[in-house]
Amino acid sequence: MIPHRIGELFRHRDVTGTSGTGVVAQITQFSNGMVALCWLGEHPSVSVWDSLEALLAIHGHDGATVIYWDDGAIQEAADHTFDIRKSPASRS
């Protein structure tokens, strides 16, 4: 079982021209691995995913997306490869 955690989905670049850049969504990962994603912005919505890997396979945009977790960890999605490390001082 994984720990329950919350974070922010951050976009370095807007690949589709829809979500924008910076923090574009809030994310919750539950202890069973399921993930809820709440999109921010002009047309907010909520989606639920079976896993973080499934979410990032669709919304990772080949490295344009990073998740900043509330515990200071960073999770990047680059070509469906996931890297977790501690947060730097800046998210720029």
Short mmCIF file of N, CA, C and O in Angstrom, two decimals:
data_model
loop_
_atom_site.label_atom_id
_atom_site.label_comp_id
_atom_site.label_asym_id
_atom_site.label_seq_id
_atom_site.Cartn_x
_atom_site.Cartn_y
_atom_site.Cartn_z
N MET A 1 0.84 -1.17 0.00
CA MET A 1 0.00 0.00 0.00
C MET A 1 0.90 1.25 0.00
O MET A 1 1.90 1.29 0.68
N ILE A 2 0.52 2.22 -0.80
CA ILE A 2 1.28 3.47 -0.87
C ILE A 2 0.64 4.51 0.06
O ILE A 2 -0.53 4.41 0.39
N PRO A 3 1.42 5.51 0.47
CA PRO A 3 0.83 6.54 1.34
C PRO A 3 -0.11 7.46 0.57
O PRO A 3 0.11 7.73 -0.62
N HIS A 4 -1.16 7.92 1.23
CA HIS A 4 -2.05 8.92 0.64
C HIS A 4 -1.27 10.23 0.55
O HIS A 4 -0.57 10.61 1.47
N ARG A 5 -1.37 10.93 -0.59
CA ARG A 5 -0.65 12.19 -0.73
C ARG A 5 -1.36 13.12 -1.70
O ARG A 5 -2.17 12.68 -2.51
N ILE A 6 -1.03 14.39 -1.58
CA ILE A 6 -1.61 15.40 -2.46
C ILE A 6 -0.49 16.20 -3.12
O ILE A 6 0.64 16.23 -2.64
N GLY A 7 -0.82 16.82 -4.24
CA GLY A 7 0.18 17.60 -4.94
C GLY A 7 -0.44 18.48 -6.01
O GLY A 7 -1.66 18.63 -6.10
N GLU A 8 0.44 19.04 -6.82
CA GLU A 8 0.04 19.93 -7.92
C GLU A 8 0.65 19.43 -9.22
O GLU A 8 1.82 19.05 -9.25
N LEU A 9 -0.14 19.45 -10.28
CA LEU A 9 0.32 19.09 -11.60
C LEU A 9 0.78 20.38 -12.28
O LEU A 9 0.01 21.32 -12.43
N PHE A 10 2.04 20.43 -12.64
CA PHE A 10 2.69 21.62 -13.17
C PHE A 10 3.09 21.38 -14.62
O PHE A 10 3.67 20.34 -14.94
N ARG A 11 2.79 22.33 -15.49
CA ARG A 11 3.17 22.22 -16.91
C ARG A 11 4.25 23.25 -17.24
O ARG A 11 4.07 24.44 -17.02
N HIS A 12 5.36 22.75 -17.77
CA HIS A 12 6.43 23.63 -18.25
C HIS A 12 6.04 24.27 -19.57
O HIS A 12 6.42 25.40 -19.85
N ARG A 13 5.33 23.51 -20.39
CA ARG A 13 4.84 24.03 -21.67
C ARG A 13 3.47 23.43 -21.94
O ARG A 13 3.16 22.34 -21.48
N ASP A 14 2.66 24.16 -22.69
CA ASP A 14 1.30 23.74 -23.00
C ASP A 14 1.29 23.09 -24.38
O ASP A 14 1.17 23.77 -25.39
N VAL A 15 1.42 21.78 -24.40
CA VAL A 15 1.54 21.04 -25.66
C VAL A 15 0.28 21.16 -26.51
O VAL A 15 0.34 21.30 -27.73
N THR A 16 -0.89 21.12 -25.88
CA THR A 16 -2.16 21.10 -26.62
C THR A 16 -2.78 22.48 -26.80
O THR A 16 -3.74 22.63 -27.55
N GLY A 17 -2.29 23.49 -26.06
CA GLY A 17 -2.88 24.82 -26.13
C GLY A 17 -4.17 24.93 -25.32
O GLY A 17 -4.93 25.87 -25.50
N THR A 18 -4.39 24.00 -24.41
CA THR A 18 -5.63 23.97 -23.64
C THR A 18 -5.45 24.30 -22.17
O THR A 18 -6.18 25.12 -21.62
N SER A 19 -4.49 23.66 -21.52
CA SER A 19 -4.39 23.76 -20.06
C SER A 19 -3.58 24.95 -19.56
O SER A 19 -3.74 25.35 -18.42
N GLY A 20 -2.70 25.48 -20.38
CA GLY A 20 -1.83 26.57 -19.94
C GLY A 20 -0.55 26.03 -19.32
O GLY A 20 -0.24 24.85 -19.44
N THR A 21 0.19 26.91 -18.65
CA THR A 21 1.44 26.52 -18.02
C THR A 21 1.38 26.85 -16.53
O THR A 21 0.50 27.56 -16.08
N GLY A 22 2.37 26.37 -15.80
CA GLY A 22 2.37 26.52 -14.34
C GLY A 22 1.50 25.45 -13.71
O GLY A 22 1.30 24.38 -14.27
N VAL A 23 0.95 25.74 -12.54
CA VAL A 23 0.07 24.79 -11.86
C VAL A 23 -1.27 24.79 -12.58
O VAL A 23 -1.96 25.79 -12.62
N VAL A 24 -1.61 23.65 -13.18
CA VAL A 24 -2.85 23.54 -13.96
C VAL A 24 -3.88 22.61 -13.33
O VAL A 24 -5.03 22.59 -13.75
N ALA A 25 -3.45 21.82 -12.32
CA ALA A 25 -4.38 20.89 -11.66
C ALA A 25 -3.88 20.54 -10.28
O ALA A 25 -2.69 20.63 -9.98
N GLN A 26 -4.81 20.10 -9.43
CA GLN A 26 -4.49 19.56 -8.12
C GLN A 26 -4.69 18.05 -8.21
O GLN A 26 -5.58 17.58 -8.91
N ILE A 27 -3.86 17.32 -7.48
CA ILE A 27 -3.88 15.86 -7.59
C ILE A 27 -3.88 15.23 -6.20
O ILE A 27 -3.23 15.73 -5.29
N THR A 28 -4.63 14.14 -6.07
CA THR A 28 -4.64 13.32 -4.85
C THR A 28 -4.40 11.89 -5.26
O THR A 28 -5.08 11.37 -6.14
N GLN A 29 -3.41 11.26 -4.61
CA GLN A 29 -3.18 9.84 -4.83
C GLN A 29 -3.59 9.11 -3.55
O GLN A 29 -3.09 9.42 -2.47
N PHE A 30 -4.52 8.17 -3.67
CA PHE A 30 -5.04 7.43 -2.53
C PHE A 30 -4.16 6.22 -2.23
O PHE A 30 -3.37 5.79 -3.07
N SER A 31 -4.30 5.68 -1.04
CA SER A 31 -3.45 4.57 -0.61
C SER A 31 -3.62 3.31 -1.45
O SER A 31 -2.73 2.47 -1.48
N ASN A 32 -4.73 3.18 -2.18
CA ASN A 32 -4.92 2.02 -3.06
C ASN A 32 -4.33 2.25 -4.46
O ASN A 32 -4.46 1.42 -5.33
N GLY A 33 -3.70 3.42 -4.67
CA GLY A 33 -3.06 3.73 -5.95
C GLY A 33 -3.91 4.56 -6.89
O GLY A 33 -3.39 5.11 -7.86
N MET A 34 -5.22 4.65 -6.64
CA MET A 34 -6.08 5.45 -7.51
C MET A 34 -5.75 6.93 -7.33
O MET A 34 -5.27 7.36 -6.28
N VAL A 35 -6.04 7.70 -8.39
CA VAL A 35 -5.68 9.12 -8.42
C VAL A 35 -6.88 9.95 -8.84
O VAL A 35 -7.58 9.60 -9.79
N ALA A 36 -7.10 11.06 -8.13
CA ALA A 36 -8.12 12.04 -8.54
C ALA A 36 -7.38 13.29 -9.00
O ALA A 36 -6.43 13.74 -8.36
N LEU A 37 -7.82 13.84 -10.13
CA LEU A 37 -7.19 15.02 -10.71
C LEU A 37 -8.25 16.10 -10.90
O LEU A 37 -9.28 15.86 -11.53
N CYS A 38 -8.01 17.27 -10.33
CA CYS A 38 -8.94 18.40 -10.45
C CYS A 38 -8.28 19.49 -11.29
O CYS A 38 -7.33 20.14 -10.85
N TRP A 39 -8.78 19.65 -12.51
CA TRP A 39 -8.25 20.66 -13.41
C TRP A 39 -8.69 22.05 -12.95
O TRP A 39 -9.85 22.24 -12.59
N LEU A 40 -7.80 22.99 -13.00
CA LEU A 40 -8.09 24.37 -12.64
C LEU A 40 -8.30 25.16 -13.93
O LEU A 40 -8.07 24.66 -15.02
N GLY A 41 -8.72 26.40 -13.82
CA GLY A 41 -8.81 27.23 -15.01
C GLY A 41 -10.23 27.51 -15.44
O GLY A 41 -11.19 27.33 -14.68
N GLU A 42 -10.36 27.91 -16.68
CA GLU A 42 -11.64 28.37 -17.22
C GLU A 42 -12.72 27.29 -17.25
O GLU A 42 -13.90 27.57 -17.05
N HIS A 43 -12.33 26.04 -17.49
CA HIS A 43 -13.29 24.93 -17.57
C HIS A 43 -12.87 23.82 -16.60
O HIS A 43 -12.40 22.76 -17.02
N PRO A 44 -13.05 24.03 -15.28
CA PRO A 44 -12.58 23.05 -14.30
C PRO A 44 -13.37 21.73 -14.39
O PRO A 44 -14.54 21.72 -14.76
N SER A 45 -12.69 20.64 -14.09
CA SER A 45 -13.32 19.33 -14.06
C SER A 45 -12.50 18.41 -13.17
O SER A 45 -11.38 18.73 -12.80
N VAL A 46 -13.08 17.26 -12.84
CA VAL A 46 -12.40 16.26 -12.01
C VAL A 46 -12.43 14.93 -12.76
O VAL A 46 -13.45 14.55 -13.34
N SER A 47 -11.30 14.23 -12.74
CA SER A 47 -11.24 12.89 -13.32
C SER A 47 -10.59 11.95 -12.32
O SER A 47 -9.81 12.38 -11.47
N VAL A 48 -10.92 10.66 -12.42
CA VAL A 48 -10.37 9.65 -11.53
C VAL A 48 -9.67 8.60 -12.38
O VAL A 48 -10.21 8.15 -13.40
N TRP A 49 -8.47 8.22 -11.96
CA TRP A 49 -7.63 7.29 -12.71
C TRP A 49 -7.31 6.07 -11.85
O TRP A 49 -7.17 6.18 -10.63
N ASP A 50 -7.11 4.92 -12.47
CA ASP A 50 -6.75 3.70 -11.75
C ASP A 50 -5.36 3.77 -11.13
O ASP A 50 -5.09 3.11 -10.14
N SER A 51 -4.47 4.58 -11.75
CA SER A 51 -3.09 4.68 -11.26
C SER A 51 -2.46 5.98 -11.74
O SER A 51 -2.93 6.60 -12.70
N LEU A 52 -1.40 6.36 -11.08
CA LEU A 52 -0.64 7.53 -11.50
C LEU A 52 -0.01 7.30 -12.87
O LEU A 52 0.04 8.19 -13.71
N GLU A 53 0.44 6.09 -13.11
CA GLU A 53 1.04 5.75 -14.40
C GLU A 53 0.04 5.94 -15.54
O GLU A 53 0.39 6.45 -16.60
N ALA A 54 -1.22 5.55 -15.31
CA ALA A 54 -2.25 5.72 -16.34
C ALA A 54 -2.50 7.20 -16.60
O ALA A 54 -2.61 7.62 -17.76
N LEU A 55 -2.59 7.99 -15.54
CA LEU A 55 -2.80 9.43 -15.70
C LEU A 55 -1.66 10.07 -16.49
O LEU A 55 -1.89 10.83 -17.44
N LEU A 56 -0.41 9.75 -16.12
CA LEU A 56 0.73 10.36 -16.78
C LEU A 56 0.94 9.85 -18.20
O LEU A 56 1.52 10.55 -19.03
N ALA A 57 0.45 8.65 -18.50
CA ALA A 57 0.53 8.15 -19.87
C ALA A 57 -0.28 9.05 -20.81
O ALA A 57 0.08 9.24 -21.97
N ILE A 58 -1.37 9.63 -20.30
CA ILE A 58 -2.21 10.52 -21.09
C ILE A 58 -1.79 11.98 -20.94
O ILE A 58 -1.69 12.71 -21.92
N HIS A 59 -1.54 12.41 -19.72
CA HIS A 59 -1.31 13.83 -19.45
C HIS A 59 0.16 14.20 -19.22
O HIS A 59 0.46 15.36 -18.92
N GLY A 60 1.07 13.25 -19.36
CA GLY A 60 2.49 13.54 -19.15
C GLY A 60 3.11 14.40 -20.24
O GLY A 60 4.05 15.15 -20.00
N HIS A 61 2.59 14.30 -21.44
CA HIS A 61 3.05 15.08 -22.59
C HIS A 61 4.57 15.07 -22.75
O HIS A 61 5.21 16.10 -22.93
N ASP A 62 5.14 13.87 -22.67
CA ASP A 62 6.57 13.65 -22.95
C ASP A 62 7.49 14.63 -22.24
O ASP A 62 8.35 15.26 -22.84
N GLY A 63 7.29 14.76 -20.93
CA GLY A 63 8.18 15.58 -20.12
C GLY A 63 7.71 16.99 -19.85
O GLY A 63 8.36 17.73 -19.12
N ALA A 64 6.58 17.39 -20.42
CA ALA A 64 6.07 18.74 -20.18
C ALA A 64 5.37 18.85 -18.82
O ALA A 64 5.08 19.94 -18.37
N THR A 65 5.11 17.72 -18.17
CA THR A 65 4.35 17.67 -16.93
C THR A 65 5.21 17.19 -15.77
O THR A 65 5.96 16.24 -15.90
N VAL A 66 5.06 17.86 -14.64
CA VAL A 66 5.75 17.49 -13.41
C VAL A 66 4.72 17.53 -12.29
O VAL A 66 3.85 18.41 -12.27
N ILE A 67 4.81 16.60 -11.35
CA ILE A 67 3.96 16.66 -10.16
C ILE A 67 4.83 17.05 -8.98
O ILE A 67 5.87 16.43 -8.72
N TYR A 68 4.42 18.10 -8.29
CA TYR A 68 5.06 18.54 -7.06
C TYR A 68 4.22 18.04 -5.91
O TYR A 68 3.11 18.52 -5.69
N TRP A 69 4.71 17.03 -5.18
CA TRP A 69 3.98 16.44 -4.07
C TRP A 69 4.15 17.28 -2.82
O TRP A 69 5.17 17.96 -2.64
N ASP A 70 3.18 17.22 -1.92
CA ASP A 70 3.20 18.02 -0.70
C ASP A 70 4.33 17.64 0.25
O ASP A 70 4.70 18.42 1.13
N ASP A 71 4.93 16.45 0.08
CA ASP A 71 6.05 16.05 0.93
C ASP A 71 7.40 16.53 0.39
O ASP A 71 8.45 16.20 0.92
N GLY A 72 7.37 17.34 -0.69
CA GLY A 72 8.59 17.88 -1.26
C GLY A 72 9.15 17.07 -2.41
O GLY A 72 10.10 17.49 -3.06
N ALA A 73 8.58 15.90 -2.68
CA ALA A 73 9.06 15.07 -3.80
C ALA A 73 8.56 15.65 -5.12
O ALA A 73 7.52 16.31 -5.18
N ILE A 74 9.33 15.39 -6.16
CA ILE A 74 8.96 15.80 -7.53
C ILE A 74 8.85 14.52 -8.35
O ILE A 74 9.70 13.63 -8.25
N GLN A 75 7.82 14.44 -9.16
CA GLN A 75 7.65 13.30 -10.05
C GLN A 75 7.50 13.83 -11.47
O GLN A 75 6.57 14.56 -11.77
N GLU A 76 8.45 13.44 -12.31
CA GLU A 76 8.43 13.89 -13.71
C GLU A 76 7.97 12.75 -14.60
O GLU A 76 8.24 11.58 -14.32
N ALA A 77 7.31 13.10 -15.69
CA ALA A 77 6.91 12.11 -16.68
C ALA A 77 7.60 12.47 -17.99
O ALA A 77 7.32 13.48 -18.58
N ALA A 78 8.53 11.64 -18.39
CA ALA A 78 9.23 11.83 -19.66
C ALA A 78 9.20 10.51 -20.40
O ALA A 78 9.81 9.54 -19.97
N ASP A 79 8.46 10.48 -21.48
CA ASP A 79 8.31 9.24 -22.25
C ASP A 79 7.85 8.09 -21.38
O ASP A 79 8.34 6.98 -21.49
N HIS A 80 6.94 8.37 -20.45
CA HIS A 80 6.35 7.38 -19.55
C HIS A 80 7.36 6.79 -18.58
O HIS A 80 7.18 5.71 -18.07
N THR A 81 8.47 7.50 -18.32
CA THR A 81 9.43 7.11 -17.31
C THR A 81 9.23 8.03 -16.12
O THR A 81 9.18 9.24 -16.28
N PHE A 82 9.12 7.48 -14.94
CA PHE A 82 8.79 8.27 -13.77
C PHE A 82 10.00 8.37 -12.85
O PHE A 82 10.62 7.38 -12.51
N ASP A 83 10.32 9.59 -12.45
CA ASP A 83 11.48 9.86 -11.62
C ASP A 83 11.01 10.65 -10.40
O ASP A 83 10.40 11.70 -10.55
N ILE A 84 11.28 10.13 -9.22
CA ILE A 84 10.91 10.84 -8.00
C ILE A 84 12.19 11.29 -7.32
O ILE A 84 13.11 10.52 -7.13
N ARG A 85 12.24 12.58 -6.97
CA ARG A 85 13.37 13.10 -6.22
C ARG A 85 12.89 14.25 -5.35
O ARG A 85 11.77 14.72 -5.49
N LYS A 86 13.74 14.74 -4.49
CA LYS A 86 13.36 15.83 -3.61
C LYS A 86 13.25 17.14 -4.38
O LYS A 86 13.94 17.36 -5.37
N SER A 87 12.41 18.02 -3.89
CA SER A 87 12.10 19.29 -4.54
C SER A 87 13.27 20.27 -4.48
O SER A 87 13.91 20.41 -3.46
N PRO A 88 13.52 20.98 -5.58
CA PRO A 88 14.48 22.08 -5.53
C PRO A 88 13.81 23.30 -4.89
O PRO A 88 12.61 23.31 -4.65
N ALA A 89 14.57 24.34 -4.66
CA ALA A 89 14.03 25.54 -4.02
C ALA A 89 13.02 26.23 -4.93
O ALA A 89 12.10 26.89 -4.46
N SER A 90 13.16 26.11 -6.24
CA SER A 90 12.30 26.83 -7.17
C SER A 90 11.62 25.87 -8.13
O SER A 90 12.17 24.85 -8.50
N ARG A 91 10.41 26.21 -8.59
CA ARG A 91 9.69 25.40 -9.56
C ARG A 91 9.72 26.03 -10.94
O ARG A 91 8.88 25.73 -11.76
N SER A 92 10.65 26.86 -11.21
CA SER A 92 10.69 27.54 -12.52
C SER A 92 11.33 26.70 -13.58
O SER A 92 11.95 25.72 -13.34
#
